[in-house]
Short mmCIF file of N, CA, C and O in Angstrom, two decimals:
data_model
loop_
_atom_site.label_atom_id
_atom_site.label_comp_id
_atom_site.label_asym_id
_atom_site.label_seq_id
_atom_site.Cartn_x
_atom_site.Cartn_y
_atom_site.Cartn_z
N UNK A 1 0.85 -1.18 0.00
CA UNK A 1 0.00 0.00 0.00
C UNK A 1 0.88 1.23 0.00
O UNK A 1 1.70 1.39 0.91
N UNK A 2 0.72 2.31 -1.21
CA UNK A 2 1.11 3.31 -1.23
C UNK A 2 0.89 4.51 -0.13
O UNK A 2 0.38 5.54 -0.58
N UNK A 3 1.21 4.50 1.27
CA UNK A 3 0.81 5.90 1.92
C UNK A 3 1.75 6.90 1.30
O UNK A 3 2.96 6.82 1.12
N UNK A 4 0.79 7.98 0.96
CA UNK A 4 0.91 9.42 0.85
C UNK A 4 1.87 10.11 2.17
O UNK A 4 1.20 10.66 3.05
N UNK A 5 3.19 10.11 2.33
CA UNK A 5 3.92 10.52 2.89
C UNK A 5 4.24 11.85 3.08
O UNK A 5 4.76 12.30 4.11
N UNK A 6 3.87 12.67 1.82
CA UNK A 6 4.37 14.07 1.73
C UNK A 6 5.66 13.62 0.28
O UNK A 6 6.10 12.56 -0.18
N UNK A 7 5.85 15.14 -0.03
CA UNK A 7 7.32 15.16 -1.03
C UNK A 7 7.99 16.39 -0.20
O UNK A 7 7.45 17.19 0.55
N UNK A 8 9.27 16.26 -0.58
CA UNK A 8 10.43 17.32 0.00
C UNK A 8 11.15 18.01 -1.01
O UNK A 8 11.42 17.19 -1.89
N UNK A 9 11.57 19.12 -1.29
CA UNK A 9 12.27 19.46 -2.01
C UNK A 9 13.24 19.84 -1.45
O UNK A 9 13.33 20.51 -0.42
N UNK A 10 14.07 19.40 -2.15
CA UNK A 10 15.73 20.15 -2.11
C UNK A 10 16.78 20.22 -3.08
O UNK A 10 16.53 19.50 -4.05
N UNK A 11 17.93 20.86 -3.20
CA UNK A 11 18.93 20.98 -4.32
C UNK A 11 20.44 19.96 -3.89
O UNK A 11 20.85 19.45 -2.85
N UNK A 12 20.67 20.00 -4.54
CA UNK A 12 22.20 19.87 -4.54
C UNK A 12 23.15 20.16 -5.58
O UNK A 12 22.98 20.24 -6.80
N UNK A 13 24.20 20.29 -4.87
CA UNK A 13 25.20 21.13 -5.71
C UNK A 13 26.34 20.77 -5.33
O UNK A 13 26.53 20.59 -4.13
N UNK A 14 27.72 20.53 -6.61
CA UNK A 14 28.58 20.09 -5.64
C UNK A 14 29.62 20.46 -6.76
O UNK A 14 29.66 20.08 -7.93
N UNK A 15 30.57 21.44 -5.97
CA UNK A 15 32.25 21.63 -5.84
C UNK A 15 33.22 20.56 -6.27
O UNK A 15 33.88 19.94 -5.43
N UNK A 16 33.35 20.25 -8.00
CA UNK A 16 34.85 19.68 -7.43
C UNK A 16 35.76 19.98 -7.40
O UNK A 16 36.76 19.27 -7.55
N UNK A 17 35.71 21.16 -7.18
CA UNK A 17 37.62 22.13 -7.00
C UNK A 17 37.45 21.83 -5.32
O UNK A 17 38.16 21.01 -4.73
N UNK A 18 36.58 22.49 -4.78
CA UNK A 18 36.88 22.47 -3.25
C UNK A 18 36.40 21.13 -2.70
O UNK A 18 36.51 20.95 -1.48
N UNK A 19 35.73 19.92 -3.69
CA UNK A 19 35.30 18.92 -2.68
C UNK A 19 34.16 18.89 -1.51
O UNK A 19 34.09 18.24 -0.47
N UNK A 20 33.15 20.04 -2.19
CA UNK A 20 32.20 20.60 -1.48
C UNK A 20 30.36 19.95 -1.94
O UNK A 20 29.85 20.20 -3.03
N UNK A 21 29.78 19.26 -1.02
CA UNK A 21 29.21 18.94 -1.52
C UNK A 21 27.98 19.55 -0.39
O UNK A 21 28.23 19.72 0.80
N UNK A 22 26.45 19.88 -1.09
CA UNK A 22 25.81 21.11 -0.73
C UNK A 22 24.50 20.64 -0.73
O UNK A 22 23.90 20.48 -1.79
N UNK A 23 24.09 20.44 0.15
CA UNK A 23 22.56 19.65 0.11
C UNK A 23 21.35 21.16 0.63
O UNK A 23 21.54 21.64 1.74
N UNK A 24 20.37 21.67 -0.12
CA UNK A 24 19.95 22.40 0.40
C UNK A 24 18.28 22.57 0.70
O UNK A 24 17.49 23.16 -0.03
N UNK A 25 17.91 21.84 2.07
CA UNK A 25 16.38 21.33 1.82
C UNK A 25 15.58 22.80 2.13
O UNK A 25 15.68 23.63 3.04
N UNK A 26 14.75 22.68 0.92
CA UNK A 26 13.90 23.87 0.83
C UNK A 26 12.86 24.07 1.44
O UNK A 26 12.52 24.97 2.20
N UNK A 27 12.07 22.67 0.85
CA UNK A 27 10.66 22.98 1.62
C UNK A 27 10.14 21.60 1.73
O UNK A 27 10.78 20.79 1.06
N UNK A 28 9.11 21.09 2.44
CA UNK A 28 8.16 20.02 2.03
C UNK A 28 6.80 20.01 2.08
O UNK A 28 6.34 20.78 2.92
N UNK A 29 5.82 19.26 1.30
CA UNK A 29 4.28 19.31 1.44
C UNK A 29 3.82 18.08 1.28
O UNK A 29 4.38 17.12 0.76
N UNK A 30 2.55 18.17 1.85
CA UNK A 30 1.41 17.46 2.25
C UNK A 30 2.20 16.01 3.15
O UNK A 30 2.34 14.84 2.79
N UNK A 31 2.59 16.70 4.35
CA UNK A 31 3.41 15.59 5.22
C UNK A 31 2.01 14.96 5.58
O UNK A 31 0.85 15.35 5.45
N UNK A 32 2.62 13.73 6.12
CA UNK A 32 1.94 13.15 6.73
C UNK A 32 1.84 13.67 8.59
O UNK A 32 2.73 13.87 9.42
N UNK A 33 -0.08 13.76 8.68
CA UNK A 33 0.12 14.05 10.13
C UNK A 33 0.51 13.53 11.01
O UNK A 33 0.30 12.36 10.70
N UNK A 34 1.03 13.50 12.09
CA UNK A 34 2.13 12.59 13.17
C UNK A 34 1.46 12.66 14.24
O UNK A 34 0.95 11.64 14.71
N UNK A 35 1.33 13.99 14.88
CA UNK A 35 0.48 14.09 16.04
C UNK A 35 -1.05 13.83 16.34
O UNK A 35 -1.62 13.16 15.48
N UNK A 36 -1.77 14.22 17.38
CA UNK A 36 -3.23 14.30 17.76
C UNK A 36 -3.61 15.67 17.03
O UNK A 36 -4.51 15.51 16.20
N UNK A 37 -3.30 16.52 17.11
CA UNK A 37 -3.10 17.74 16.36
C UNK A 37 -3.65 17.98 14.70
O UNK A 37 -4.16 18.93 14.10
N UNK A 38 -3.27 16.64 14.34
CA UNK A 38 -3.10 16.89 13.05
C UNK A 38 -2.18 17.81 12.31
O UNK A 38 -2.44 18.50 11.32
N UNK A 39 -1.68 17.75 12.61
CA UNK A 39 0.03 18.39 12.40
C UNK A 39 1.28 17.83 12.68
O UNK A 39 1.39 17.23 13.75
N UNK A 40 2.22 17.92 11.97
CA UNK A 40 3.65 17.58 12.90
C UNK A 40 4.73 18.62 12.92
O UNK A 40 4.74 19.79 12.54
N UNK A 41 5.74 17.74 13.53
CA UNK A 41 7.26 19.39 13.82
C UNK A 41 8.04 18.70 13.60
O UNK A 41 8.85 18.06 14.26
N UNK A 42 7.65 18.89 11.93
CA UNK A 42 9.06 18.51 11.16
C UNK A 42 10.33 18.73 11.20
O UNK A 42 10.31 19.89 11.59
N UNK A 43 11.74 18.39 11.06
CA UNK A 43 12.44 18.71 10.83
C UNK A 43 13.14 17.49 9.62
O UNK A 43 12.59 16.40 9.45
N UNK A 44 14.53 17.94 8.80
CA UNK A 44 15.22 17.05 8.33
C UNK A 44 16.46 16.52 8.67
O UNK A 44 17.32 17.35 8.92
N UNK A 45 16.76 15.41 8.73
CA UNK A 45 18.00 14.79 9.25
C UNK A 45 18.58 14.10 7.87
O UNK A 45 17.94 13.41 7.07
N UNK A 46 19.79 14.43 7.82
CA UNK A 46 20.69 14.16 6.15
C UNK A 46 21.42 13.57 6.67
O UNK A 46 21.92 13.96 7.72
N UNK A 47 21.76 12.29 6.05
CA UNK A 47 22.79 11.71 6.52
C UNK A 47 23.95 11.11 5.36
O UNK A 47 23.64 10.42 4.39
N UNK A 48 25.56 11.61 5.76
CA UNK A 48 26.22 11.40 4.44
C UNK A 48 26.32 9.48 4.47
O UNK A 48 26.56 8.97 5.56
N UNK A 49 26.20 8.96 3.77
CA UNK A 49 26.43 7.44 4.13
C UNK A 49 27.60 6.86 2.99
O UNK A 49 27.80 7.53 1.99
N UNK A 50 28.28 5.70 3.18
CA UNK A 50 29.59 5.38 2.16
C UNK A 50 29.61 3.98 2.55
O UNK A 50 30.25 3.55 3.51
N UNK A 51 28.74 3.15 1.63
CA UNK A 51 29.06 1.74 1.21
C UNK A 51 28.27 1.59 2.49
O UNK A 51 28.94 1.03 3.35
N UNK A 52 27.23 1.87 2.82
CA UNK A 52 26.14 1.32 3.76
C UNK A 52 26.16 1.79 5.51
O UNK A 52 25.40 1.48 6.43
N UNK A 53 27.30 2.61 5.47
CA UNK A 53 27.75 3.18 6.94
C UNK A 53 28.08 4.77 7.07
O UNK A 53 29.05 5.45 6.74
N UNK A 54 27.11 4.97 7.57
CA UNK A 54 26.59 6.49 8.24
C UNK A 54 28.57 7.31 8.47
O UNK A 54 29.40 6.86 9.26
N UNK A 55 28.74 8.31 7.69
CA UNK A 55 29.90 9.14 7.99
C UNK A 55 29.56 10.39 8.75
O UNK A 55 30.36 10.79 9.60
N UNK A 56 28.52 11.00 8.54
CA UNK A 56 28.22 12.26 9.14
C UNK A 56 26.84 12.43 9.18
O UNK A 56 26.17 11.89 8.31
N UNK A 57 26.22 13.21 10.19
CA UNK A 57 24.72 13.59 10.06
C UNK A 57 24.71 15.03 10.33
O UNK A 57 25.34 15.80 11.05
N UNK A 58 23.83 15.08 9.57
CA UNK A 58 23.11 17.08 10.16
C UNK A 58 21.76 16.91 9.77
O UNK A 58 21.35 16.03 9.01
N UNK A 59 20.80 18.18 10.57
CA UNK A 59 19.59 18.25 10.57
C UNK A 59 19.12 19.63 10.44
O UNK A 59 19.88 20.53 10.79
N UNK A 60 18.08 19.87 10.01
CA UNK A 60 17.47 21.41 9.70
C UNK A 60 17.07 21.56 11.11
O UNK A 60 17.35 20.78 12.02
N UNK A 61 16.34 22.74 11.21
CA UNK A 61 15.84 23.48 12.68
C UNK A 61 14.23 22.68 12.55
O UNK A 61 13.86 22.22 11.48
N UNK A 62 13.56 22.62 13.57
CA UNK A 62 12.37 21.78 13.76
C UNK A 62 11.34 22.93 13.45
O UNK A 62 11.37 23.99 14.07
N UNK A 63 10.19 22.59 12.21
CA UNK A 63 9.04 23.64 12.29
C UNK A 63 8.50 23.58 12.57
O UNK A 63 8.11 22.51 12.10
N UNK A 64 7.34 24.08 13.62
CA UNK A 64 6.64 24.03 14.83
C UNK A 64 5.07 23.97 14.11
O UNK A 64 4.69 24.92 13.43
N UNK A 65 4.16 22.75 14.33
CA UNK A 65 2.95 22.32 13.65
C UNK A 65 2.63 22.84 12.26
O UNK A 65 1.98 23.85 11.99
N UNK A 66 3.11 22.11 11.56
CA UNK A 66 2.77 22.62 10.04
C UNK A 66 3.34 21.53 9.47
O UNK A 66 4.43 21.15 9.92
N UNK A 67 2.63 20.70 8.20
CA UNK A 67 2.96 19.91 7.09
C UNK A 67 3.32 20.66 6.01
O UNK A 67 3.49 19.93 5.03
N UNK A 68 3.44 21.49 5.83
CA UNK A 68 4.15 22.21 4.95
C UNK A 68 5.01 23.54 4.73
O UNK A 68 4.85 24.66 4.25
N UNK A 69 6.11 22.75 5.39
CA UNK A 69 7.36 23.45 6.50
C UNK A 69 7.99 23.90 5.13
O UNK A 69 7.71 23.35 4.06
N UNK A 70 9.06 25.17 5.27
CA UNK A 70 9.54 26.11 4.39
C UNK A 70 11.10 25.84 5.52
O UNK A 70 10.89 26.25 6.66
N UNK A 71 12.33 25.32 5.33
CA UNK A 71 13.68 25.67 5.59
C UNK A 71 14.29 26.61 4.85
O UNK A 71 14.53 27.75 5.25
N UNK A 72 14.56 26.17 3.73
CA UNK A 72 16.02 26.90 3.29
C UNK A 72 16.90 26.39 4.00
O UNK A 72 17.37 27.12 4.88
N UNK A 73 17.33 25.22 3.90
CA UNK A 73 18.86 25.51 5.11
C UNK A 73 19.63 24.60 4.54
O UNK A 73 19.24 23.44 4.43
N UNK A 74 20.70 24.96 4.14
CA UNK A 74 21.82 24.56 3.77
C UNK A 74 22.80 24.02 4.10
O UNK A 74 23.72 24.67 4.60
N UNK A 75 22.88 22.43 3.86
CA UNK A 75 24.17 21.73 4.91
C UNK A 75 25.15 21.53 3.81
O UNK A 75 24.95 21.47 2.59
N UNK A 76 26.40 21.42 4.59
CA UNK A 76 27.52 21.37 3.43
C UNK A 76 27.96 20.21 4.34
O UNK A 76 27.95 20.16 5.57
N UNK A 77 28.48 18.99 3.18
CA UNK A 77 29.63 18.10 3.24
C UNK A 77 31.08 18.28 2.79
O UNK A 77 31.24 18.99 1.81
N UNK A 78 32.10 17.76 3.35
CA UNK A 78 32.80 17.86 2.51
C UNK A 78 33.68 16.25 2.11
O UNK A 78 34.33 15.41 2.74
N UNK A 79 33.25 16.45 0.72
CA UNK A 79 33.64 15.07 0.13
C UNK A 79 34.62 15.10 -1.26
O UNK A 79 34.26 15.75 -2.24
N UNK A 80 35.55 14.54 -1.27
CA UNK A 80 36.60 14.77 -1.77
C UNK A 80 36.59 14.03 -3.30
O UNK A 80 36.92 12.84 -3.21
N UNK A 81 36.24 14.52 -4.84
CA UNK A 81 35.97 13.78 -5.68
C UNK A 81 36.36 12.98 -6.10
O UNK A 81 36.03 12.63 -7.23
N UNK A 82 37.17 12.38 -5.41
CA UNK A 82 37.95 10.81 -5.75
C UNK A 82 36.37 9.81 -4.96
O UNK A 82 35.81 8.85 -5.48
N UNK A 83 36.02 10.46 -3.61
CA UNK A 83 35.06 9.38 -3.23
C UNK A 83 33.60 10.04 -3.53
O UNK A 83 32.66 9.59 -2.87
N UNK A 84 33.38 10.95 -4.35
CA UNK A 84 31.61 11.02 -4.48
C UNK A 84 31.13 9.63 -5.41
O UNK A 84 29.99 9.61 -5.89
N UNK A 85 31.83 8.80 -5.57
CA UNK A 85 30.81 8.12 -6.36
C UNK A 85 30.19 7.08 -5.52
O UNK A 85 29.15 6.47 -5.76
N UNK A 86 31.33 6.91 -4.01
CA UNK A 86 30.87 5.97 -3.25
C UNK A 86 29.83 6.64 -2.33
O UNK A 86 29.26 5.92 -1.51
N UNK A 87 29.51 8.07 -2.41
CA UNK A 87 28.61 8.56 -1.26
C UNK A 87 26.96 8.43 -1.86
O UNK A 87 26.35 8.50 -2.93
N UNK A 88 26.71 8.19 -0.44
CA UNK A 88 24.67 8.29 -0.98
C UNK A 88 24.55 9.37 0.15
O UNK A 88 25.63 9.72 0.63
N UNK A 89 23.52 9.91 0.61
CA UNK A 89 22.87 10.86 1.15
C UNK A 89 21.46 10.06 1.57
O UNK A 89 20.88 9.50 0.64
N UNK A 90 21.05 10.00 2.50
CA UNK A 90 20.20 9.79 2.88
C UNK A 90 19.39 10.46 3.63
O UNK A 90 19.79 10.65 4.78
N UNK A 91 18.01 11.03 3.24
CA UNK A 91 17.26 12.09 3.88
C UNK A 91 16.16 11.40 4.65
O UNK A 91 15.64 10.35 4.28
N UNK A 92 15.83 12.09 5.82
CA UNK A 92 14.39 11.16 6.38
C UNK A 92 13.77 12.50 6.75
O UNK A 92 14.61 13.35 7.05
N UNK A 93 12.83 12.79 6.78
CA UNK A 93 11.92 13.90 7.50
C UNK A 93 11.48 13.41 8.48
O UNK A 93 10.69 12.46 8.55
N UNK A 94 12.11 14.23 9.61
CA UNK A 94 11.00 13.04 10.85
C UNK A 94 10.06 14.25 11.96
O UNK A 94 10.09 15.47 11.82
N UNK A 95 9.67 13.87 12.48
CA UNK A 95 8.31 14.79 13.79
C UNK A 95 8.97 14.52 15.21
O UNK A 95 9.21 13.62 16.02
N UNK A 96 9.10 15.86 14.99
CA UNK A 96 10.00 16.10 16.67
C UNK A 96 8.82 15.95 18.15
O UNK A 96 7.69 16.42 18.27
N UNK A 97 9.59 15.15 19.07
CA UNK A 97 8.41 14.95 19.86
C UNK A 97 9.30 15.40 21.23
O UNK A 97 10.41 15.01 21.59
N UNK A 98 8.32 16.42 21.88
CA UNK A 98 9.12 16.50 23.14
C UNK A 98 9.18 15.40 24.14
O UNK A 98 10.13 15.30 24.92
N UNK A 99 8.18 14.56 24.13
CA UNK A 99 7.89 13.20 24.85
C UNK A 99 7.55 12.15 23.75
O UNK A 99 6.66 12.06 22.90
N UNK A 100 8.98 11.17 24.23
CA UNK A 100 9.01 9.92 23.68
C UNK A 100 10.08 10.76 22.56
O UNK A 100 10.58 11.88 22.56
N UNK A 101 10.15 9.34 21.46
CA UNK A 101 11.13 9.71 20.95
C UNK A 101 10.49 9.97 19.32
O UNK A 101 9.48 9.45 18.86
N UNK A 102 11.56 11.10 18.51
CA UNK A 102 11.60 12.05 17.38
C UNK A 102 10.86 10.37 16.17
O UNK A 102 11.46 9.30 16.26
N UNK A 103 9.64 10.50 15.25
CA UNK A 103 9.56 9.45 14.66
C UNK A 103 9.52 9.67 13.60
O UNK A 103 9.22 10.82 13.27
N UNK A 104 9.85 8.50 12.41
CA UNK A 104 10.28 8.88 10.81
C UNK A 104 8.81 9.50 10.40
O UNK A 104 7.73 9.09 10.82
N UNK A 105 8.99 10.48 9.59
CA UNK A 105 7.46 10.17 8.60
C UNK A 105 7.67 10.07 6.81
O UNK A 105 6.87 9.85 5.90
N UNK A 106 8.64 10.26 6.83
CA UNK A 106 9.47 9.08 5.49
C UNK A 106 10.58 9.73 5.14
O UNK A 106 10.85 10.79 5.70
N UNK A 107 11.53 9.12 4.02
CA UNK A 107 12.97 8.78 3.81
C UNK A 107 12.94 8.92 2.03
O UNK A 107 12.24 8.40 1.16
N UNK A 108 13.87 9.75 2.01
CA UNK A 108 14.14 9.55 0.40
C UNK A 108 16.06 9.57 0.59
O UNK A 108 16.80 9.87 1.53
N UNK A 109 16.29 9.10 -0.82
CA UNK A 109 18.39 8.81 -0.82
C UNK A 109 18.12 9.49 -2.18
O UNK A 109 17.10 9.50 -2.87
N UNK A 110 19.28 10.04 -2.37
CA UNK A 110 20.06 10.17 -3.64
C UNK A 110 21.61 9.60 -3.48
O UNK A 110 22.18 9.46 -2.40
N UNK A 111 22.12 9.33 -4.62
CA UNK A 111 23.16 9.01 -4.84
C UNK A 111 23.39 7.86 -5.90
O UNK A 111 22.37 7.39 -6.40
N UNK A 112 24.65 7.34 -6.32
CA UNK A 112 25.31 6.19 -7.08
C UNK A 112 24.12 5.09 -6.87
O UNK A 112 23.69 4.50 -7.86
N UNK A 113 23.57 4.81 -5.48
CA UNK A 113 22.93 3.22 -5.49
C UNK A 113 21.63 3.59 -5.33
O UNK A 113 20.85 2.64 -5.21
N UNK A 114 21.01 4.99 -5.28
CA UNK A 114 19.28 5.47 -5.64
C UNK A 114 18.80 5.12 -6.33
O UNK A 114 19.25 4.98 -7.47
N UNK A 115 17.38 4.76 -5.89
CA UNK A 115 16.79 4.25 -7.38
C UNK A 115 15.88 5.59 -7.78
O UNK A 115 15.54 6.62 -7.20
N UNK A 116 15.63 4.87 -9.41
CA UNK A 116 15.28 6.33 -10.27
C UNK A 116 15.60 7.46 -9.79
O UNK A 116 16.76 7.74 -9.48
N UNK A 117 14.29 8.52 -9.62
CA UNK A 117 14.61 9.73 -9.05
C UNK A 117 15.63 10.06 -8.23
O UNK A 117 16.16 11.16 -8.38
N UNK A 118 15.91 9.50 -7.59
CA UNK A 118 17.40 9.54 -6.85
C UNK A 118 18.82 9.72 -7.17
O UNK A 118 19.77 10.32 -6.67
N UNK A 119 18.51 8.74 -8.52
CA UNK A 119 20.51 8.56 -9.19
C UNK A 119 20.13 9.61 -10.15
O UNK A 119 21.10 10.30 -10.45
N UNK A 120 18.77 10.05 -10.87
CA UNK A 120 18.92 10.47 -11.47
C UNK A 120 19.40 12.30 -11.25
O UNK A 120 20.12 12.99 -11.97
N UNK A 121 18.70 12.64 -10.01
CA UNK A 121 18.97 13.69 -9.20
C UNK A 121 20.44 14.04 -9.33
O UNK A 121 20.99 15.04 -9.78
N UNK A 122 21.10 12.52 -8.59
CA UNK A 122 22.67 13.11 -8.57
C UNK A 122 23.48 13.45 -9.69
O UNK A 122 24.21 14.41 -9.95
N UNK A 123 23.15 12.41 -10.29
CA UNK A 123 23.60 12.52 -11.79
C UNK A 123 23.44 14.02 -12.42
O UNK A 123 24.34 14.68 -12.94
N UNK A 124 22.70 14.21 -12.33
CA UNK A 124 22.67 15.64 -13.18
C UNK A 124 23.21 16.61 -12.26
O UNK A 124 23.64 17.62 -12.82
N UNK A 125 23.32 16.61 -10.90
CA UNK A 125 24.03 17.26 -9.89
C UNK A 125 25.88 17.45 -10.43
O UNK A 125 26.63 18.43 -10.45
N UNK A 126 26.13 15.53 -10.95
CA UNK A 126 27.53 15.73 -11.11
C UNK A 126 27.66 16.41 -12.26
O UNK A 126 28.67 17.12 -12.29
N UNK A 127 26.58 16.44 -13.83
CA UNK A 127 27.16 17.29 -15.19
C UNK A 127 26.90 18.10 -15.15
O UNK A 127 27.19 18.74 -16.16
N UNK A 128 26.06 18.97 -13.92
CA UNK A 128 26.30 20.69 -14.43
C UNK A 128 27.08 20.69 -12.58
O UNK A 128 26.53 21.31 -11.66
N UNK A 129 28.20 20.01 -12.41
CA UNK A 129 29.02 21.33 -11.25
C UNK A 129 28.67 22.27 -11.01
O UNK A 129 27.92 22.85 -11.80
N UNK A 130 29.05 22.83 -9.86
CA UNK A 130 28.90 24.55 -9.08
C UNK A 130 27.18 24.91 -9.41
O UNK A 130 26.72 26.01 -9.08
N UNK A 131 26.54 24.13 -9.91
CA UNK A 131 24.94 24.40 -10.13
C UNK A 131 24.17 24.25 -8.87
O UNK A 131 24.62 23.81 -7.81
N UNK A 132 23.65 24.43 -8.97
CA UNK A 132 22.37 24.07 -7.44
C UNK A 132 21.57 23.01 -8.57
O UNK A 132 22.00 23.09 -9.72
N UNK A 133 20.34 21.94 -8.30
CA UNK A 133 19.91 21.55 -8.98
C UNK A 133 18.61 20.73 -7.91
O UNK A 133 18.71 19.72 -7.20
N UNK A 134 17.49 21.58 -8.14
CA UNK A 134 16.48 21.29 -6.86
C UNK A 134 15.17 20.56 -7.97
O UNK A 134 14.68 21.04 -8.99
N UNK A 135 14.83 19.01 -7.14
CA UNK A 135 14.03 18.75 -7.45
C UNK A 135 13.10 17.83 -6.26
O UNK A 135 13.74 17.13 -5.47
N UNK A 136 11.36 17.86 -6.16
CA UNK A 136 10.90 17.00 -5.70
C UNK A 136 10.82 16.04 -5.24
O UNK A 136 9.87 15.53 -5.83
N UNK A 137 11.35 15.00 -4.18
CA UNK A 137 10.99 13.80 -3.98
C UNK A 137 9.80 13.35 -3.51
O UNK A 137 9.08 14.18 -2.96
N UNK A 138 9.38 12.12 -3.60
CA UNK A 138 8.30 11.40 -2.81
C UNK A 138 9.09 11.09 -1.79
O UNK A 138 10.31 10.98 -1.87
N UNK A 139 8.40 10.93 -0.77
CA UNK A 139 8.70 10.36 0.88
C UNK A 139 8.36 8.98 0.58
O UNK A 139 7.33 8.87 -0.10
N UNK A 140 9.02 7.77 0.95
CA UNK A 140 8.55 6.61 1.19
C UNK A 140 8.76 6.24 2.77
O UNK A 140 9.49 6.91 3.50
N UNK A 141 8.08 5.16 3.18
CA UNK A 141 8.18 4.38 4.64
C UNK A 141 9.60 3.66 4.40
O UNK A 141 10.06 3.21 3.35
N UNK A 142 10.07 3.67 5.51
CA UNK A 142 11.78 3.06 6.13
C UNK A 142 10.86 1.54 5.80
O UNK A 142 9.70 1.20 6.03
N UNK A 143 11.96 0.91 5.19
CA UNK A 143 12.31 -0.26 5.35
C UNK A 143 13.01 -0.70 6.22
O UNK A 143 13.27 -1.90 6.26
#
């Protein structure tokens, strides 16, 4: 069964003079609600990953009841172009909970081992360099 998760947008862009790689989540809509509320407090957690093991994480600031949270926020990696082909990125949007613990409300990857929308994302990330290059994902449920 397909649940309607929400989509996220964001860019990426990536440096290979400086080895800079630039994830920049913009916005997302029609999240899925989390709370009693009918709302959640989204935030995003990026995680750089290499051959199946987590190297670094960062997260956007948490938006306070709203499914259709506006960041802008810009995380930078830095990954050295001998190894971007081994990096994936892995994004999850999750609902910040002051009690109990923060829970997924779905996950999208880009990179080398993404499927469709994903490789294809990076891919065009790597032939136009120094570009920003922002497109839509669907949210799916963690496997």
């Amino acid at each position: 069964d397909n649940v309607d998760l929400g989509d996220l947008m964001f860019s990426l862009c990536y440096l290979p003079t400086a080895g800079r790689l630039t994830i920049t989540i913009i916005k997302a809509r029609n999240l899925k609600a989390m709370d009693i509320t009918g709302a959640s407090d989204p935030y995003v957690k990026v995680s750089l990953m290499c051959e199946g093991r987590r190297i670094k994480k960062r997260k956007t600031s948490t938006k306070r009841n709203t499914l259709n949270p506006v960041y802008n926020e810009a995380i930078v990696f830095d990954v050295p172009p001998e190894n971007i082909d081994q990096i994936n990125l892995s994004i999850a949007v999750m609902d910040y909970d002051r009690v109990g613990h923060n829970e997924v409300i779905g996950v999208c990857q880009v990179g080398n081992d993404a499927e469709s929308l994903g490789r294809d994302h990076w891919n065009e990330m790597l032939s136009y360099p120094r570009k920003p290059i922002a497109h839509w994902h669907p949210l799916v449920e963690v496997r």
